Coordinates of C-alpha atoms in Angstrom, one line a residue:
X1 CA 3.9 -10.6 -24.3
X2 CA 7.0 -9.8 -22.0
X3 CA 9.8 -8.9 -24.5
X4 CA 12.5 -8.8 -21.7
X5 CA 12.6 -11.2 -18.8
X6 CA 11.9 -9.0 -15.6
X7 CA 15.2 -10.3 -13.9
X8 CA 17.4 -9.1 -16.8
X9 CA 16.1 -5.3 -16.4
X10 CA 18.8 -3.2 -14.6
X11 CA 17.3 -1.5 -11.7
X12 CA 19.7 1.3 -12.1
X13 CA 18.4 2.0 -15.4
X14 CA 14.7 1.2 -14.5
X15 CA 13.4 -0.4 -11.5
X16 CA 10.8 -2.7 -11.7
X17 CA 8.2 -3.1 -9.1
X18 CA 4.9 -5.4 -9.1
X19 CA 2.3 -5.5 -6.6
X20 CA -0.1 -3.2 -4.7
X21 CA 0.8 -0.4 -2.4
X22 CA -1.5 2.1 0.0
X23 CA -0.2 5.6 0.3
X24 CA -1.5 9.0 0.8
X25 CA -0.4 12.0 -0.6
X26 CA 0.6 15.3 0.9
X27 CA 1.1 18.9 -1.2
X28 CA 3.2 21.0 0.5
X29 CA 4.7 24.5 -0.6
X30 CA 7.8 24.3 -2.2
X31 CA 10.7 26.4 -0.6
X32 CA 11.8 27.2 -4.0
X33 CA 8.9 28.2 -5.7
X34 CA 6.6 29.5 -3.5
X35 CA 3.6 29.4 -6.0
X36 CA 4.2 25.9 -6.6
X37 CA 3.8 22.7 -4.3
X38 CA 5.9 19.6 -3.6
X39 CA 3.8 16.4 -3.7
X40 CA 5.1 13.9 -1.1
X41 CA 3.7 10.2 -1.4
X42 CA 3.9 8.4 1.9
X43 CA 3.5 4.5 1.4
X44 CA 2.1 2.8 4.6
X45 CA 1.7 -0.6 3.0
X46 CA 2.9 -2.8 0.3
X47 CA 2.3 -6.4 -1.3
X48 CA 4.9 -7.1 -3.4
X49 CA 5.2 -10.0 -6.1
X50 CA 8.0 -12.1 -6.6
X51 CA 9.4 -10.8 -9.9
X52 CA 11.0 -14.0 -11.2
X53 CA 7.4 -15.4 -11.5
X54 CA 6.6 -12.7 -13.8
X55 CA 6.4 -14.1 -17.4
X56 CA 4.5 -13.7 -20.5
X57 CA 0.7 -15.3 -20.6
X58 CA 0.3 -15.1 -16.6
X59 CA -2.0 -13.3 -14.7
X60 CA -2.2 -12.6 -10.7
X61 CA -5.0 -12.8 -8.5
X62 CA -5.1 -10.8 -5.2
X63 CA -7.3 -12.1 -2.6
X64 CA -8.1 -9.3 -0.1
X65 CA -7.8 -10.4 3.8
X66 CA -10.4 -9.2 6.4
X67 CA -9.8 -5.6 7.8
X68 CA -10.6 -3.8 10.9
X69 CA -12.9 -1.3 9.3
X70 CA -15.6 -3.4 9.6
X71 CA -15.9 -2.9 13.3
X72 CA -18.1 -0.9 15.0
X73 CA -16.8 -0.6 18.7
X74 CA -13.7 -1.0 20.5
X75 CA -14.7 -4.5 22.0
X76 CA -15.5 -5.8 18.5
X77 CA -12.0 -4.8 17.2
X78 CA -9.9 -6.0 20.0
X79 CA -11.5 -9.2 20.4
X80 CA -11.5 -10.1 16.5
X81 CA -9.8 -13.0 15.3
X82 CA -8.0 -11.3 12.6
X83 CA -4.3 -12.3 11.7
X84 CA -2.9 -9.1 12.5
X85 CA -2.7 -6.8 15.5
X86 CA -6.1 -4.6 15.7
X87 CA -6.3 -1.5 17.6
X88 CA -8.9 0.9 18.5
X89 CA -8.9 4.8 18.3
X90 CA -11.2 6.1 20.9
X91 CA -11.0 9.8 19.8
X92 CA -12.2 8.8 16.1
X93 CA -14.4 6.0 17.4
X94 CA -12.9 3.6 14.8
X95 CA -9.8 1.6 13.5
X96 CA -7.3 4.3 12.6

């Protein structure tokens, strides 16, 4: 049960995010404390849900789309009929 409708939650008090995202993390030395490390998260892709559709007794199903990772050559990658712009990295010999 959701005790408070999501749209009634103040974004300034507690921002609500619903969905999936891909990211990577980098640990950098902190300039303030040399022994510690600062964690920086770089998000590069996000799928957000419409928060007005979130209610009690609901579920969300994500269906993944095909990706370029399945291609083994430049030709297979650039001639694929995917719904986004594929690119090939010649140095890595794979999709970046």
